[in-house]
Amino acid sequence: MIKQLHIFDFDGTLADSSHRYKLADNGKIDLAHWIANEDKTHLDTPLPLLADFIDMQSNPSIFPLIATARIWCQQSVEWALRYGVTAHVIARKNRNDCRGGAALKIQGVNRLLNLKQFQHITEIHVWEDNADYLAEICEYYSNSVGHFIPSNQGF
Ligand SMILES: [Mg+2]
């Protein structure tokens, strides 16, 4: 029986994609630079937390999932395959999908929480390198536990 849902951010939490990340003048991600360098996704490297994530995938009482504001492109699919990620992925649909990062994660998770197999969840763990997203998601779920993962790309 699934007791815990673990929501993992991807960039800066499970995968280091800082080689193609840049801050814009407003202190947030330079989205144009990010999009222009999406073809370098295969050069992202696993972060230490990925090993814990992989372990959770085989724990029957835990449901780990990836909830990311990135578009889950073909290179992301291949990257996941290469590093043993088989979990469910919530991601931005396409570039017309302009939802904020926390909102799109919450919407995706809520869709799952309606399903029968998730009716016995007692804790929702949130793993994030973006403090704002972490606060927003944890505020939304009363039974949540937040885990802030410091990175050099959490904005
Ligand atoms: Mg992140």
Coordinates of N, CA and C and ligand atoms in Angstrom, one line a residue:
M1 N 0.8 -1.2 0.0 CA 0.0 0.0 0.0 C 0.9 1.3 0.0
I2 N 0.5 2.2 -0.8 CA 1.3 3.4 -0.9 C 1.0 4.4 0.2
K3 N 2.0 4.7 1.0 CA 1.8 5.6 2.2 C 2.4 7.0 2.0
Q4 N 3.4 7.0 1.2 CA 4.1 8.3 1.0 C 4.3 8.6 -0.5
L5 N 4.0 9.9 -0.8 CA 4.3 10.4 -2.1 C 5.5 11.3 -2.0
H6 N 6.5 11.1 -2.8 CA 7.7 11.9 -2.8 C 7.8 12.6 -4.2
I7 N 7.6 14.0 -4.1 CA 7.6 14.8 -5.3 C 9.0 15.4 -5.4
F8 N 9.7 14.9 -6.5 CA 11.1 15.4 -6.7 C 11.1 16.4 -7.9
D9 N 11.7 17.6 -7.6 CA 12.1 18.4 -8.7 C 13.2 17.8 -9.4
F10 N 13.5 18.2 -10.7 CA 14.5 17.5 -11.4 C 15.8 18.3 -11.5
D11 N 15.7 19.5 -12.2 CA 16.9 20.3 -12.4 C 17.4 20.9 -11.0
G12 N 18.7 20.6 -10.7 CA 19.3 21.1 -9.5 C 19.0 20.2 -8.3
T13 N 18.1 19.2 -8.5 CA 17.7 18.3 -7.4 C 18.1 16.9 -7.7
L14 N 17.7 16.4 -8.8 CA 18.2 15.0 -9.2 C 19.2 15.1 -10.3
A15 N 19.2 16.1 -11.1 CA 20.1 16.3 -12.3 C 20.8 17.7 -12.2
D16 N 22.1 17.7 -12.5 CA 22.8 18.9 -12.6 C 22.8 19.4 -14.1
S17 N 22.0 20.4 -14.3 CA 21.9 21.0 -15.7 C 22.5 22.4 -15.7
S18 N 23.3 22.7 -14.7 CA 23.8 24.1 -14.6 C 24.7 24.5 -15.7
H19 N 25.2 23.5 -16.5 CA 26.1 23.9 -17.6 C 25.3 24.6 -18.7
R20 N 24.0 24.5 -18.7 CA 23.2 25.2 -19.7 C 22.2 26.1 -19.1
Y21 N 22.5 26.6 -17.8 CA 21.6 27.4 -17.1 C 22.3 28.8 -16.8
K22 N 21.5 29.9 -17.0 CA 22.1 31.2 -16.7 C 21.0 32.0 -16.1
L23 N 21.4 33.0 -15.2 CA 20.5 33.9 -14.6 C 20.3 35.1 -15.5
A24 N 19.0 35.5 -15.6 CA 18.7 36.8 -16.3 C 18.9 38.0 -15.3
D25 N 18.8 39.2 -15.8 CA 18.9 40.4 -15.0 C 17.9 40.4 -13.8
N26 N 16.8 39.8 -14.0 CA 15.8 39.8 -12.9 C 16.0 38.8 -11.8
G27 N 17.2 38.1 -11.9 CA 17.5 37.2 -10.9 C 16.8 35.8 -11.0
K28 N 16.1 35.6 -12.1 CA 15.5 34.3 -12.4 C 16.2 33.7 -13.6
I29 N 15.8 32.4 -13.9 CA 16.3 31.7 -15.0 C 16.2 32.5 -16.3
D30 N 17.3 32.6 -17.1 CA 17.3 33.2 -18.4 C 16.7 32.1 -19.4
L31 N 15.4 32.3 -19.6 CA 14.6 31.2 -20.3 C 15.1 31.1 -21.8
A32 N 15.4 32.2 -22.4 CA 15.9 32.2 -23.8 C 17.2 31.4 -23.9
H33 N 18.1 31.6 -23.0 CA 19.3 30.8 -23.0 C 19.1 29.3 -22.7
W34 N 18.2 29.1 -21.8 CA 17.8 27.7 -21.4 C 17.2 27.0 -22.7
I35 N 16.3 27.6 -23.4 CA 15.7 27.0 -24.6 C 16.7 26.8 -25.7
A36 N 17.6 27.8 -25.8 CA 18.6 27.7 -26.9 C 19.6 26.6 -26.7
N37 N 19.7 26.1 -25.4 CA 20.7 25.1 -25.1 C 20.1 23.7 -24.7
E38 N 18.8 23.6 -25.0 CA 18.1 22.4 -24.7 C 18.7 21.2 -25.4
D39 N 19.4 21.4 -26.5 CA 20.0 20.2 -27.2 C 21.2 19.7 -26.5
K40 N 21.6 20.3 -25.3 CA 22.7 19.8 -24.5 C 22.2 19.0 -23.3
T41 N 20.9 18.7 -23.3 CA 20.3 18.0 -22.2 C 21.1 16.7 -21.9
H42 N 21.6 16.0 -22.9 CA 22.2 14.7 -22.7 C 23.5 14.9 -21.9
L43 N 24.0 16.1 -21.7 CA 25.2 16.4 -21.0 C 25.0 16.6 -19.5
D44 N 23.7 16.7 -19.1 CA 23.3 16.8 -17.7 C 23.9 15.6 -16.9
T45 N 24.2 15.9 -15.6 CA 24.9 14.8 -14.8 C 24.0 14.5 -13.6
P46 N 24.0 13.3 -13.1 CA 23.2 12.9 -11.9 C 23.7 13.6 -10.7
L47 N 22.8 14.0 -9.8 CA 23.2 14.5 -8.5 C 23.1 13.4 -7.5
P48 N 23.7 13.5 -6.3 CA 23.7 12.4 -5.3 C 22.3 11.9 -4.9
L49 N 21.3 12.8 -4.9 CA 20.0 12.4 -4.5 C 19.4 11.4 -5.4
L50 N 19.9 11.4 -6.7 CA 19.3 10.4 -7.7 C 19.4 9.0 -7.2
A51 N 20.4 8.7 -6.4 CA 20.6 7.3 -5.9 C 19.4 7.0 -4.9
D52 N 19.0 7.9 -4.1 CA 17.9 7.7 -3.2 C 16.6 7.5 -3.9
F53 N 16.5 8.4 -4.9 CA 15.3 8.3 -5.8 C 15.1 6.9 -6.4
I54 N 16.2 6.4 -6.9 CA 16.2 5.1 -7.6 C 15.8 4.0 -6.6
D55 N 16.4 4.1 -5.3 CA 16.0 3.2 -4.3 C 14.5 3.2 -4.0
M56 N 14.0 4.4 -3.9 CA 12.5 4.6 -3.6 C 11.6 3.9 -4.6
Q57 N 12.1 3.8 -5.9 CA 11.3 3.3 -6.9 C 10.9 1.8 -6.7
S58 N 11.8 1.1 -5.8 CA 11.5 -0.3 -5.6 C 10.9 -0.5 -4.2
N59 N 10.5 0.6 -3.5 CA 9.8 0.5 -2.2 C 8.3 0.6 -2.4
P60 N 7.6 -0.5 -2.1 CA 6.1 -0.6 -2.4 C 5.3 0.4 -1.6
S61 N 5.8 1.0 -0.5 CA 5.0 1.9 0.3 C 5.3 3.4 -0.1
I62 N 6.2 3.6 -1.0 CA 6.6 4.9 -1.4 C 6.4 5.1 -2.9
F63 N 5.8 6.2 -3.3 CA 5.7 6.5 -4.7 C 6.5 7.8 -5.0
P64 N 7.7 7.6 -5.6 CA 8.5 8.8 -5.9 C 8.1 9.2 -7.4
L65 N 8.0 10.5 -7.6 CA 7.7 11.0 -8.9 C 8.6 12.2 -9.2
I66 N 8.7 12.5 -10.5 CA 9.4 13.7 -10.9 C 8.4 14.7 -11.3
A67 N 8.5 15.9 -10.7 CA 7.6 17.0 -11.1 C 8.6 18.2 -11.5
T68 N 8.6 18.5 -12.8 CA 9.6 19.5 -13.3 C 9.0 20.5 -14.2
A69 N 9.5 21.7 -14.1 CA 9.0 22.8 -14.9 C 9.7 22.7 -16.3
R70 N 10.6 21.8 -16.5 CA 11.2 21.7 -17.8 C 10.3 20.9 -18.7
I71 N 10.5 21.1 -20.0 CA 9.7 20.2 -21.0 C 10.4 18.9 -21.0
W72 N 9.7 17.8 -20.9 CA 10.3 16.5 -20.9 C 10.6 16.0 -22.3
C73 N 11.7 16.5 -22.8 CA 12.0 16.3 -24.3 C 12.5 14.9 -24.5
Q74 N 12.8 14.6 -25.7 CA 13.3 13.2 -26.1 C 14.6 13.0 -25.3
Q75 N 15.5 14.0 -25.3 CA 16.7 13.8 -24.6 C 16.5 13.5 -23.1
S76 N 15.5 14.1 -22.5 CA 15.2 13.9 -21.1 C 14.7 12.4 -20.9
V77 N 13.9 11.9 -21.9 CA 13.4 10.5 -21.8 C 14.6 9.6 -21.9
E78 N 15.6 9.9 -22.8 CA 16.8 9.0 -22.9 C 17.7 9.1 -21.7
W79 N 17.8 10.3 -21.1 CA 18.6 10.5 -19.9 C 18.0 9.6 -18.8
A80 N 16.7 9.7 -18.6 CA 16.1 9.0 -17.5 C 16.3 7.5 -17.7
L81 N 16.2 7.0 -18.9 CA 16.4 5.6 -19.3 C 17.8 5.2 -18.9
R82 N 18.8 6.0 -19.3 CA 20.2 5.7 -19.1 C 20.5 5.6 -17.6
Y83 N 19.8 6.4 -16.7 CA 20.2 6.4 -15.3 C 19.2 5.6 -14.5
G84 N 18.3 4.9 -15.1 CA 17.4 4.0 -14.4 C 16.2 4.6 -13.8
V85 N 15.8 5.8 -14.3 CA 14.6 6.4 -13.8 C 13.4 5.8 -14.5
T86 N 12.5 5.2 -13.8 CA 11.3 4.6 -14.4 C 10.0 5.3 -13.9
A87 N 10.2 6.2 -13.0 CA 9.0 6.8 -12.3 C 8.1 7.7 -13.2
H88 N 7.0 8.0 -12.6 CA 6.0 8.9 -13.3 C 6.7 10.3 -13.4
V89 N 6.4 11.0 -14.5 CA 6.9 12.4 -14.7 C 5.8 13.3 -15.0
I90 N 5.8 14.4 -14.2 CA 4.9 15.5 -14.4 C 5.8 16.7 -14.9
A91 N 5.4 17.2 -16.1 CA 6.3 18.2 -16.7 C 5.5 19.2 -17.5
R92 N 6.2 20.3 -17.9 CA 5.5 21.3 -18.8 C 5.2 20.6 -20.1
K93 N 4.0 20.9 -20.7 CA 3.6 20.2 -21.9 C 4.4 20.7 -23.1
N94 N 4.5 22.0 -23.3 CA 5.2 22.6 -24.4 C 5.4 24.1 -24.1
R95 N 6.0 24.8 -25.0 CA 6.3 26.2 -24.7 C 5.1 27.1 -24.6
N96 N 3.9 26.6 -25.1 CA 2.7 27.4 -24.9 C 2.1 27.2 -23.5
D97 N 2.6 26.2 -22.8 CA 2.2 25.9 -21.4 C 3.0 26.9 -20.5
C98 N 2.3 28.0 -20.1 CA 3.0 29.0 -19.3 C 2.7 29.0 -17.8
R99 N 2.2 27.9 -17.3 CA 1.9 27.8 -15.9 C 3.2 28.0 -15.1
G100 N 3.1 28.6 -13.9 CA 4.2 28.7 -13.0 C 4.6 27.3 -12.6
G101 N 5.9 27.2 -12.2 CA 6.4 25.9 -11.8 C 5.6 25.2 -10.7
A102 N 5.3 25.9 -9.6 CA 4.6 25.2 -8.5 C 3.2 24.8 -8.9
A103 N 2.6 25.7 -9.7 CA 1.2 25.4 -10.1 C 1.1 24.2 -11.0
L104 N 2.1 24.0 -11.9 CA 2.0 22.9 -12.8 C 2.3 21.6 -12.0
K105 N 3.2 21.7 -11.0 CA 3.5 20.5 -10.2 C 2.2 20.1 -9.4
I106 N 1.6 21.1 -8.8 CA 0.4 20.8 -7.9 C -0.7 20.2 -8.8
Q107 N -0.9 20.8 -9.9 CA -2.0 20.2 -10.8 C -1.7 18.8 -11.2
G108 N -0.5 18.5 -11.5 CA -0.2 17.1 -11.9 C -0.3 16.2 -10.7
V109 N 0.1 16.6 -9.6 CA 0.0 15.7 -8.4 C -1.5 15.5 -8.0
N110 N -2.3 16.6 -8.1 CA -3.7 16.5 -7.7 C -4.4 15.5 -8.6
R111 N -4.0 15.4 -9.9 CA -4.6 14.4 -10.8 C -4.3 13.0 -10.3
L112 N -3.1 12.8 -9.8 CA -2.8 11.5 -9.3 C -3.5 11.2 -8.0
L113 N -3.6 12.2 -7.1 CA -4.2 12.0 -5.8 C -5.7 11.6 -5.9
N114 N -6.3 11.8 -7.0 CA -7.7 11.3 -7.2 C -7.8 9.8 -7.4
L115 N -6.7 9.2 -7.8 CA -6.7 7.8 -8.1 C -6.8 6.9 -6.9
K116 N -7.4 5.8 -7.1 CA -7.7 4.8 -6.0 C -6.4 4.5 -5.2
Q117 N -5.3 4.2 -5.9 CA -4.1 3.7 -5.2 C -3.4 4.7 -4.4
F118 N -3.9 6.0 -4.4 CA -3.3 7.0 -3.6 C -4.2 7.5 -2.4
Q119 N -5.2 6.7 -2.1 CA -6.1 7.1 -1.1 C -5.6 6.9 0.4
H120 N -4.4 6.2 0.5 CA -3.9 5.9 1.8 C -2.6 6.7 2.1
I121 N -2.4 7.7 1.3 CA -1.2 8.6 1.5 C -1.3 9.3 2.8
T122 N -0.3 9.2 3.7 CA -0.3 10.0 4.9 C 0.7 11.1 4.9
E123 N 1.7 11.0 4.0 CA 2.7 12.1 3.9 C 3.1 12.4 2.5
I124 N 3.2 13.7 2.2 CA 3.7 14.1 0.9 C 5.1 14.8 1.1
H125 N 6.1 14.2 0.6 CA 7.4 14.8 0.7 C 7.8 15.6 -0.5
V126 N 8.4 16.7 -0.3 CA 8.7 17.6 -1.5 C 10.2 17.9 -1.5
W127 N 10.8 17.6 -2.6 CA 12.3 17.8 -2.7 C 12.5 18.8 -3.8
E128 N 13.1 19.9 -3.4 CA 13.2 21.1 -4.3 C 14.5 21.9 -4.1
D129 N 15.0 22.4 -5.1 CA 16.2 23.4 -5.0 C 15.7 24.8 -5.1
N130 N 14.4 25.0 -5.4 CA 13.8 26.3 -5.5 C 13.0 26.6 -4.3
A131 N 13.5 27.5 -3.4 CA 12.8 27.7 -2.1 C 11.4 28.2 -2.3
D132 N 11.1 29.0 -3.3 CA 9.8 29.6 -3.5 C 8.8 28.4 -3.9
Y133 N 9.2 27.6 -4.8 CA 8.4 26.4 -5.2 C 8.1 25.5 -4.0
L134 N 9.2 25.3 -3.3 CA 9.1 24.4 -2.1 C 8.0 25.0 -1.1
A135 N 8.1 26.3 -0.8 CA 7.2 26.9 0.1 C 5.7 26.8 -0.4
E136 N 5.6 27.1 -1.7 CA 4.3 27.1 -2.3 C 3.6 25.7 -2.3
I137 N 4.4 24.7 -2.6 CA 3.8 23.3 -2.7 C 3.5 22.8 -1.3
C138 N 4.4 23.1 -0.3 CA 4.2 22.6 1.0 C 3.1 23.4 1.7
E139 N 2.9 24.6 1.3 CA 1.7 25.3 1.9 C 0.4 24.7 1.4
Y140 N 0.4 24.3 0.1 CA -0.8 23.7 -0.5 C -1.2 22.4 0.2
Y141 N -0.2 21.5 0.5 CA -0.5 20.2 1.1 C -0.3 20.2 2.6
S142 N -1.3 20.1 3.4 CA -1.2 20.2 4.8 C -0.3 19.0 5.4
N143 N -0.3 17.9 4.7 CA 0.5 16.7 5.2 C 1.8 16.6 4.5
S144 N 2.4 17.8 4.2 CA 3.7 17.7 3.5 C 4.9 17.9 4.4
V145 N 6.0 17.4 3.9 CA 7.3 17.6 4.5 C 8.3 18.1 3.5
G146 N 8.8 19.3 3.7 CA 9.7 19.9 2.7 C 11.2 19.5 2.9
H147 N 11.9 19.3 1.8 CA 13.3 19.1 1.8 C 14.0 20.1 0.8
F148 N 14.7 21.0 1.4 CA 15.3 22.0 0.5 C 16.7 21.5 0.1
I149 N 17.0 21.4 -1.2 CA 18.2 20.9 -1.7 C 19.0 22.1 -2.3
P150 N 20.0 22.6 -1.6 CA 20.6 23.8 -2.2 C 21.4 23.4 -3.5
S151 N 21.3 24.3 -4.5 CA 22.0 24.1 -5.7 C 22.4 25.5 -6.3
N152 N 23.1 25.5 -7.4 CA 23.5 26.7 -8.0 C 22.6 27.1 -9.2
Q153 N 21.4 26.5 -9.2 CA 20.5 26.8 -10.3 C 19.0 26.8 -9.8
G154 N 18.8 27.1 -8.6 CA 17.5 27.1 -8.0 C 16.6 28.3 -8.1
F155 N 16.7 29.0 -9.2 CA 15.9 30.3 -9.4 C 15.1 30.3 -10.7
Ligands
MG1 MG 15.1 22.9 -9.7

